[in-house]
Amino acid sequence: MPVEEETAHHSPSEGNRPSPSEAPLAIQVEDLHKSFRIPTHRVDSLKERVVRPFSGRDYRELHALDGISFEIHKGEFFGIVGRNGSGKSTLLKLLASIYRADSGTIRMAGRLAPFIELGVGFNPELSARENVVLNGVMMGLSPQETRRRLDGVIEFAELGEFIDLKLKNYSSGMLVRLAFSLMLEVDADVLLIDEVLAVGDAAFQQKCADSFREMKAAGKTIVLVTHEMASVEEYCDRAMLINDGRITHLGEPAEVGSRYLRLNFERPGAAGGAVEGATVRMLDAGLVDAAGARINSVEQGEPIRIQIEIEAKRDFAALAVGYLLVNGDGVNVCQLRAPIGGDPPQAIKAGERLRIVTKVENVLGPGHYFVHAGINQLLEGGVALDVHNALDFVVFGSQYERGVVSLPQETTTTSIEESA
């Protein structure tokens, strides 16, 4: 599959700092392949080993990365996103030399500081002080230099009173703070950061955010793997989307984030089953796109098109369709009503089949929604058919917004003195 790549754009606020595309290369990856052997039968006991002596030799190949090629320039903040199992964490471990590639090349310029998994490289039987010195040396610092930076590591991590406590007694949050603080003090040229930063509390996450901005301003090369699209859009110069071990898009963070969310939620819409009523049969219900194709998710801000197909079992003078939109928490969001056939509504004959499409402006926030559908008899009164949860769909968006809806707004500002 060809990779779609865009040219990154940068705001004037970055000053005289050269754009990433003009800077020398920090990381170059060419035709990278990595596979794992997955046993088809797990042997958990000695009895199974005796009964099935050759079962452990049966395995299947899992192709985690299939020909990955990309470049990252010095001073670039580069995001890697993808669904679980897409290969992004495998790629990060290859960059950190934790895994060895089956084939392909990785070239890296400068000192590397990986922050990939919680507690990796730490000895739980040693104290924080001893682990900082040990890991600092492993990252390229001398023992003397590491000891000089010890106070800065502990101060940032806010672990002063626990410096001589063994790490096996640390909480996960304390381990994250210590590991991240050490990574900052190593003063590496290239930093590999996985999404384990989410383990920290709100105050620590804010310190991480401030550190990201400082590192970006200092021209550090940072590779960030995350599921949080807001972080990708806020920090990254470029981003890359990986799916099934291949790069599917490389370019602007906002576009990559949008494609990632679409990849997560978009899948072929399933046809709804027919629902029988005494006088009306609902043949189908679902969401469609502008071309009429079935979907079950829609991007935030894009119109929502609800489509139902009905068959009348007798003659009707007039019918109307009504929808009750409910969010995932069971809150009634809104109600929609429209006569079938237009205004004034048309008479419907027995056996007639109709497709009704209702287009709605989408002001919904991201989330899961359900639609209860009803067919009402306009002139005779009463409900011809009522279908609970006739369809459901997902609204996705790259920006997190509070609330059920995102209302269009217009704001004006005037001088109080002039209006007085």
XYZ file of C-alpha atoms in Angstrom:
420
model
C 0.000 0.000 0.000
C 1.555 3.356 -0.966
C 2.221 5.787 1.839
C 0.532 9.167 1.613
C 2.925 11.867 2.803
C 2.374 15.545 3.365
C 4.728 18.459 3.928
C 4.615 19.787 7.471
C 3.753 23.453 8.034
C 5.046 25.541 10.893
C 3.872 28.713 12.525
C 5.919 31.941 12.639
C 6.093 31.581 16.439
C 8.868 29.013 15.986
C 11.182 31.883 15.184
C 14.374 31.191 13.308
C 14.359 27.508 14.130
C 14.755 25.565 10.853
C 11.821 23.425 9.806
C 12.345 19.677 10.413
C 12.519 19.031 6.680
C 15.604 21.303 6.443
C 17.474 19.818 9.429
C 19.890 16.856 9.157
C 18.585 13.377 9.813
C 18.384 12.036 13.361
C 16.712 8.694 12.545
C 16.566 6.860 9.236
C 14.645 3.594 8.859
C 14.722 1.614 5.623
C 12.662 -1.460 4.722
C 12.333 -2.697 8.301
C 10.851 -6.174 8.846
C 10.097 -7.943 12.114
C 8.217 -11.201 12.720
C 7.459 -13.253 15.805
C 6.818 -16.972 16.162
C 3.575 -17.615 18.026
C 3.074 -21.178 19.373
C -0.182 -22.740 18.206
C -0.416 -24.923 21.318
C 0.612 -23.886 24.805
C 2.265 -26.532 27.005
C 1.673 -25.783 30.702
C 2.542 -29.073 32.398
C 5.027 -31.938 32.316
C 2.194 -34.323 31.437
C 1.362 -32.330 28.304
C 5.037 -32.310 27.361
C 5.166 -36.134 27.644
C 1.867 -36.714 25.816
C 2.604 -34.137 23.098
C 6.402 -34.001 22.796
C 6.371 -32.098 19.497
C 3.498 -29.681 20.143
C 5.857 -26.881 21.159
C 7.381 -26.909 17.697
C 4.137 -25.851 16.025
C 3.887 -22.120 15.538
C 2.566 -19.433 13.256
C 4.329 -16.347 11.941
C 3.137 -12.950 13.114
C 4.436 -10.175 10.843
C 4.623 -7.191 13.203
C 6.392 -4.890 10.718
C 6.318 -5.347 6.967
C 8.743 -3.034 5.171
C 8.645 0.151 7.259
C 10.649 3.118 5.871
C 10.692 6.706 7.159
C 12.996 9.529 8.265
C 12.993 11.811 11.297
C 15.017 15.018 11.272
C 16.962 16.527 14.149
C 14.798 18.703 16.369
C 11.574 17.087 15.146
C 8.784 16.029 17.480
C 7.464 12.935 15.703
C 4.300 11.039 16.637
C 3.546 7.373 15.947
C -0.069 6.245 16.248
C -1.956 3.059 15.480
C -4.415 0.588 16.906
C -3.373 -2.087 19.387
C -1.365 -4.725 17.550
C -0.496 -2.423 14.648
C 3.269 -2.679 15.267
C 4.042 0.744 16.736
C 5.444 -0.537 20.056
C 7.522 -3.133 18.191
C 8.937 -0.320 16.077
C 9.844 1.691 19.171
C 11.640 -1.293 20.716
C 13.574 -1.813 17.495
C 14.633 1.838 17.586
C 15.723 1.332 21.207
C 17.691 -1.840 20.281
C 15.525 -3.948 22.594
C 14.501 -6.082 19.605
C 16.641 -7.078 16.644
C 15.139 -6.603 13.185
C 14.777 -9.542 10.802
C 15.932 -7.291 7.962
C 16.264 -3.625 7.117
C 18.406 -0.843 8.566
C 18.107 1.708 11.371
C 20.489 4.660 11.509
C 20.454 6.999 14.499
C 22.541 10.092 15.276
C 23.238 11.101 18.872
C 22.701 9.733 22.362
C 19.421 7.837 22.836
C 17.165 7.832 25.904
C 14.302 5.297 25.732
C 11.270 5.534 27.992
C 9.268 2.598 26.703
C 7.871 0.408 29.473
C 7.260 1.037 33.137
C 10.215 -0.167 35.220
C 12.346 -1.438 32.323
C 15.984 -1.253 33.358
C 15.171 -0.831 37.055
C 16.225 -3.348 39.690
C 13.424 -3.632 42.280
C 15.880 -4.776 44.946
C 17.892 -1.556 44.674
C 16.980 1.885 45.996
C 16.006 4.836 43.821
C 19.445 6.348 44.364
C 21.200 3.180 43.169
C 18.847 2.731 40.199
C 19.408 6.296 39.006
C 23.179 5.804 39.006
C 22.919 2.404 37.309
C 20.524 3.570 34.579
C 22.387 6.805 34.016
C 25.519 4.815 33.231
C 23.518 2.521 30.939
C 22.323 5.625 29.057
C 25.855 6.864 28.467
C 26.698 9.038 31.481
C 29.706 8.468 33.689
C 29.041 7.418 37.320
C 30.339 10.797 38.544
C 28.129 12.730 36.146
C 25.097 10.649 37.105
C 25.657 11.330 40.816
C 25.908 15.055 40.092
C 22.507 14.933 38.426
C 20.905 12.753 41.098
C 19.439 15.680 43.028
C 17.784 17.057 39.881
C 16.218 13.675 39.092
C 14.809 13.220 42.590
C 13.606 16.821 42.819
C 11.670 16.636 39.553
C 10.189 13.277 40.548
C 9.253 14.651 44.002
C 10.667 11.540 45.675
C 13.123 13.120 48.109
C 11.882 11.254 51.176
C 11.846 7.930 49.272
C 15.307 8.131 47.683
C 16.696 5.225 49.729
C 13.557 3.079 49.502
C 13.783 -0.089 47.410
C 11.848 0.187 44.159
C 9.850 -2.950 44.922
C 8.019 -0.796 47.465
C 7.281 1.981 44.943
C 3.845 2.521 43.422
C 3.457 2.578 39.645
C 3.087 6.363 39.738
C 6.335 6.761 41.671
C 8.152 4.539 39.147
C 6.855 6.651 36.248
C 8.011 9.867 37.896
C 11.469 8.441 38.577
C 11.923 7.024 35.053
C 10.738 10.182 33.304
C 12.869 12.411 35.515
C 15.936 10.311 34.763
C 15.255 10.528 31.039
C 15.193 14.332 31.253
C 18.466 14.524 33.183
C 20.341 12.246 30.781
C 20.213 15.133 28.309
C 19.951 12.803 25.310
C 19.761 13.894 21.688
C 16.956 11.462 20.802
C 14.147 10.502 23.178
C 11.785 7.563 22.631
C 8.633 7.923 24.708
C 5.785 5.432 24.977
C 2.337 6.270 26.313
C 3.091 4.997 29.821
C 3.111 8.645 30.890
C -0.648 8.322 31.294
C 0.001 6.395 34.529
C 1.059 9.570 36.346
C -1.369 11.757 38.246
C -2.748 15.031 36.868
C 0.005 17.167 38.433
C 2.762 14.963 37.003
C 1.147 14.900 33.578
C 1.209 18.704 33.599
C 4.931 18.617 34.438
C 5.423 16.222 31.534
C 3.541 18.603 29.235
C 5.753 21.510 30.327
C 8.846 19.354 29.787
C 7.664 18.430 26.296
C 7.417 22.106 25.390
C 10.860 22.823 26.816
C 12.424 19.886 24.956
C 10.744 20.928 21.732
C 11.992 24.502 22.143
C 15.500 23.171 22.839
C 15.504 21.284 19.539
C 15.469 17.753 20.952
C 14.436 14.922 18.654
C 11.447 13.206 20.258
C 9.519 10.146 19.090
C 6.184 9.776 20.878
C 3.955 6.708 20.657
C 0.457 7.396 21.940
C -3.279 6.834 21.527
C -4.021 10.395 22.665
C -4.662 12.397 19.504
C -4.818 15.707 21.386
C -1.166 15.215 22.419
C -0.181 14.407 18.839
C -1.816 17.569 17.523
C -0.439 19.756 20.321
C 3.203 18.670 20.308
C 4.128 16.892 17.085
C 5.578 18.435 13.924
C 4.630 15.332 11.944
C 2.946 12.037 12.704
C 2.769 8.565 11.218
C -0.120 6.103 11.201
C 0.732 2.391 11.278
C -1.798 -0.337 10.547
C -1.082 -4.063 10.235
C 2.661 -3.462 10.247
C 2.658 -0.906 7.431
C 2.655 2.878 7.216
C -0.690 4.063 5.887
C -0.199 7.815 6.274
C 2.651 10.195 7.104
C 2.168 13.931 7.413
C 0.288 16.617 9.328
C -0.661 15.541 12.893
C -4.282 16.662 12.522
C -4.787 14.616 9.360
C -3.040 11.577 10.834
C -5.169 11.874 13.971
C -8.338 12.055 11.917
C -7.363 8.998 9.885
C -6.489 7.102 13.062
C -9.910 7.773 14.569
C -11.651 6.886 11.311
C -9.681 3.629 11.205
C -10.803 2.832 14.757
C -14.493 3.466 14.246
C -15.272 2.988 10.574
C -16.206 -0.491 9.506
C -18.861 -1.812 7.093
C -22.313 -1.058 8.408
C -24.322 -4.137 9.226
C -27.763 -4.401 7.728
C -30.523 -4.153 10.297
C -33.073 -6.932 10.546
C -36.706 -6.436 9.572
C -39.134 -5.481 12.348
C -42.755 -6.513 11.949
C -45.629 -4.322 13.045
C -49.360 -4.834 12.707
C -49.680 -2.305 9.894
C -46.080 -1.335 8.973
C -42.930 -3.388 8.481
C -39.495 -1.769 8.978
C -37.229 -3.436 6.437
C -33.980 -1.742 7.401
C -32.483 1.096 9.476
C -29.013 2.586 9.576
C -26.673 5.444 8.791
C -25.534 6.222 5.240
C -22.931 8.522 3.738
C -23.462 11.106 0.991
C -23.252 8.363 -1.657
C -25.830 6.189 0.115
C -23.348 3.565 1.356
C -23.974 2.065 4.783
C -21.767 3.277 7.626
C -21.927 3.042 11.409
C -19.763 6.008 12.363
C -19.499 9.639 11.369
C -16.825 12.242 11.995
C -17.665 15.131 14.274
C -19.139 17.992 12.273
C -20.080 15.850 9.263
C -23.832 15.548 8.526
C -25.731 12.587 9.954
C -27.971 10.773 7.464
C -30.445 8.355 9.022
C -32.030 5.981 6.521
C -34.966 3.656 7.105
C -36.894 1.466 4.688
C -40.528 0.615 5.394
C -43.367 -1.333 3.815
C -47.014 -0.457 4.393
C -49.339 -3.376 5.113
C -52.467 -1.297 4.471
C -53.450 2.053 3.008
C -52.508 5.182 4.997
C -53.692 8.726 4.483
C -50.402 10.052 5.858
C -47.428 8.857 7.900
C -44.574 10.593 9.689
C -41.260 9.303 10.979
C -39.956 10.220 14.406
C -36.561 9.602 16.000
C -35.410 9.860 19.591
C -31.634 10.248 19.824
C -30.096 8.884 23.044
C -26.439 8.949 24.081
C -24.469 6.095 25.628
C -25.442 7.205 29.154
C -29.147 6.962 28.335
C -29.667 10.735 28.148
C -32.257 11.895 25.608
C -30.342 14.257 23.315
C -33.067 15.359 20.915
C -36.193 14.318 19.061
C -36.698 14.542 15.288
C -39.986 14.436 13.371
C -40.749 14.645 9.658
C -43.748 13.731 7.445
C -43.051 10.888 5.024
C -43.191 12.065 1.439
C -42.747 15.761 2.184
C -45.045 18.532 3.338
C -47.924 17.989 2.840
C -47.397 14.229 3.381
C -48.424 11.772 0.692
C -50.944 8.967 0.882
C -49.380 5.507 1.029
C -50.850 2.376 -0.528
C -50.744 -1.142 0.919
C -47.630 -3.011 -0.231
C -45.765 0.211 -1.061
C -42.115 0.293 -0.029
C -40.385 3.557 0.809
C -36.859 4.646 1.683
C -36.709 7.699 3.963
C -33.426 9.595 4.517
C -33.250 12.281 7.192
C -30.181 14.550 7.079
C -29.250 16.199 10.367
C -26.594 18.792 11.136
C -24.063 17.078 13.377
C -23.375 19.073 16.544
C -22.845 15.959 18.657
C -19.756 15.418 20.738
C -17.716 12.225 20.263
C -19.449 9.158 21.671
C -21.836 6.262 21.101
C -25.456 7.081 20.228
C -28.685 5.099 19.819
C -31.783 5.937 17.789
C -35.316 4.856 18.678
C -37.525 5.047 15.571
C -41.295 5.382 15.298
C -43.788 5.520 12.422
C -46.731 7.730 13.369
C -50.196 7.971 11.760
C -50.640 11.684 11.124
C -54.344 12.015 10.369
C -55.698 8.955 12.143
C -53.580 9.367 15.224
C -51.577 6.707 17.025
C -48.314 4.892 16.418
C -48.102 2.392 13.575
C -44.683 1.047 14.576
C -42.244 1.744 17.428
C -38.716 0.264 17.300
C -36.452 0.597 20.322
C -32.752 0.888 19.394
C -33.501 0.754 15.689
C -29.866 1.685 15.033
C -26.730 2.903 16.764
C -23.664 4.803 15.597
C -20.451 6.410 16.791
C -19.409 10.039 16.439
C -15.628 10.409 16.463
C -13.420 13.479 16.520
C -9.801 14.377 17.170
C -10.584 17.163 19.625
C -11.871 16.342 23.087
C -14.873 18.440 24.024
C -16.952 18.388 27.165
C -20.699 18.033 26.852
C -23.126 16.109 24.694
C -23.246 18.661 21.876
C -20.906 21.246 20.391
C -23.092 24.184 19.461
C -22.143 26.650 16.705
C -21.356 30.021 18.189
C -20.581 33.591 17.263
C -18.981 36.008 19.707
C -18.725 39.775 19.405
C -16.824 42.214 21.602
C -17.562 45.919 21.943
C -16.086 48.661 24.063
C -18.160 49.430 27.143
C -17.371 53.156 26.813
C -18.502 53.288 23.188
C -21.774 51.525 23.913
C -22.564 53.672 26.951
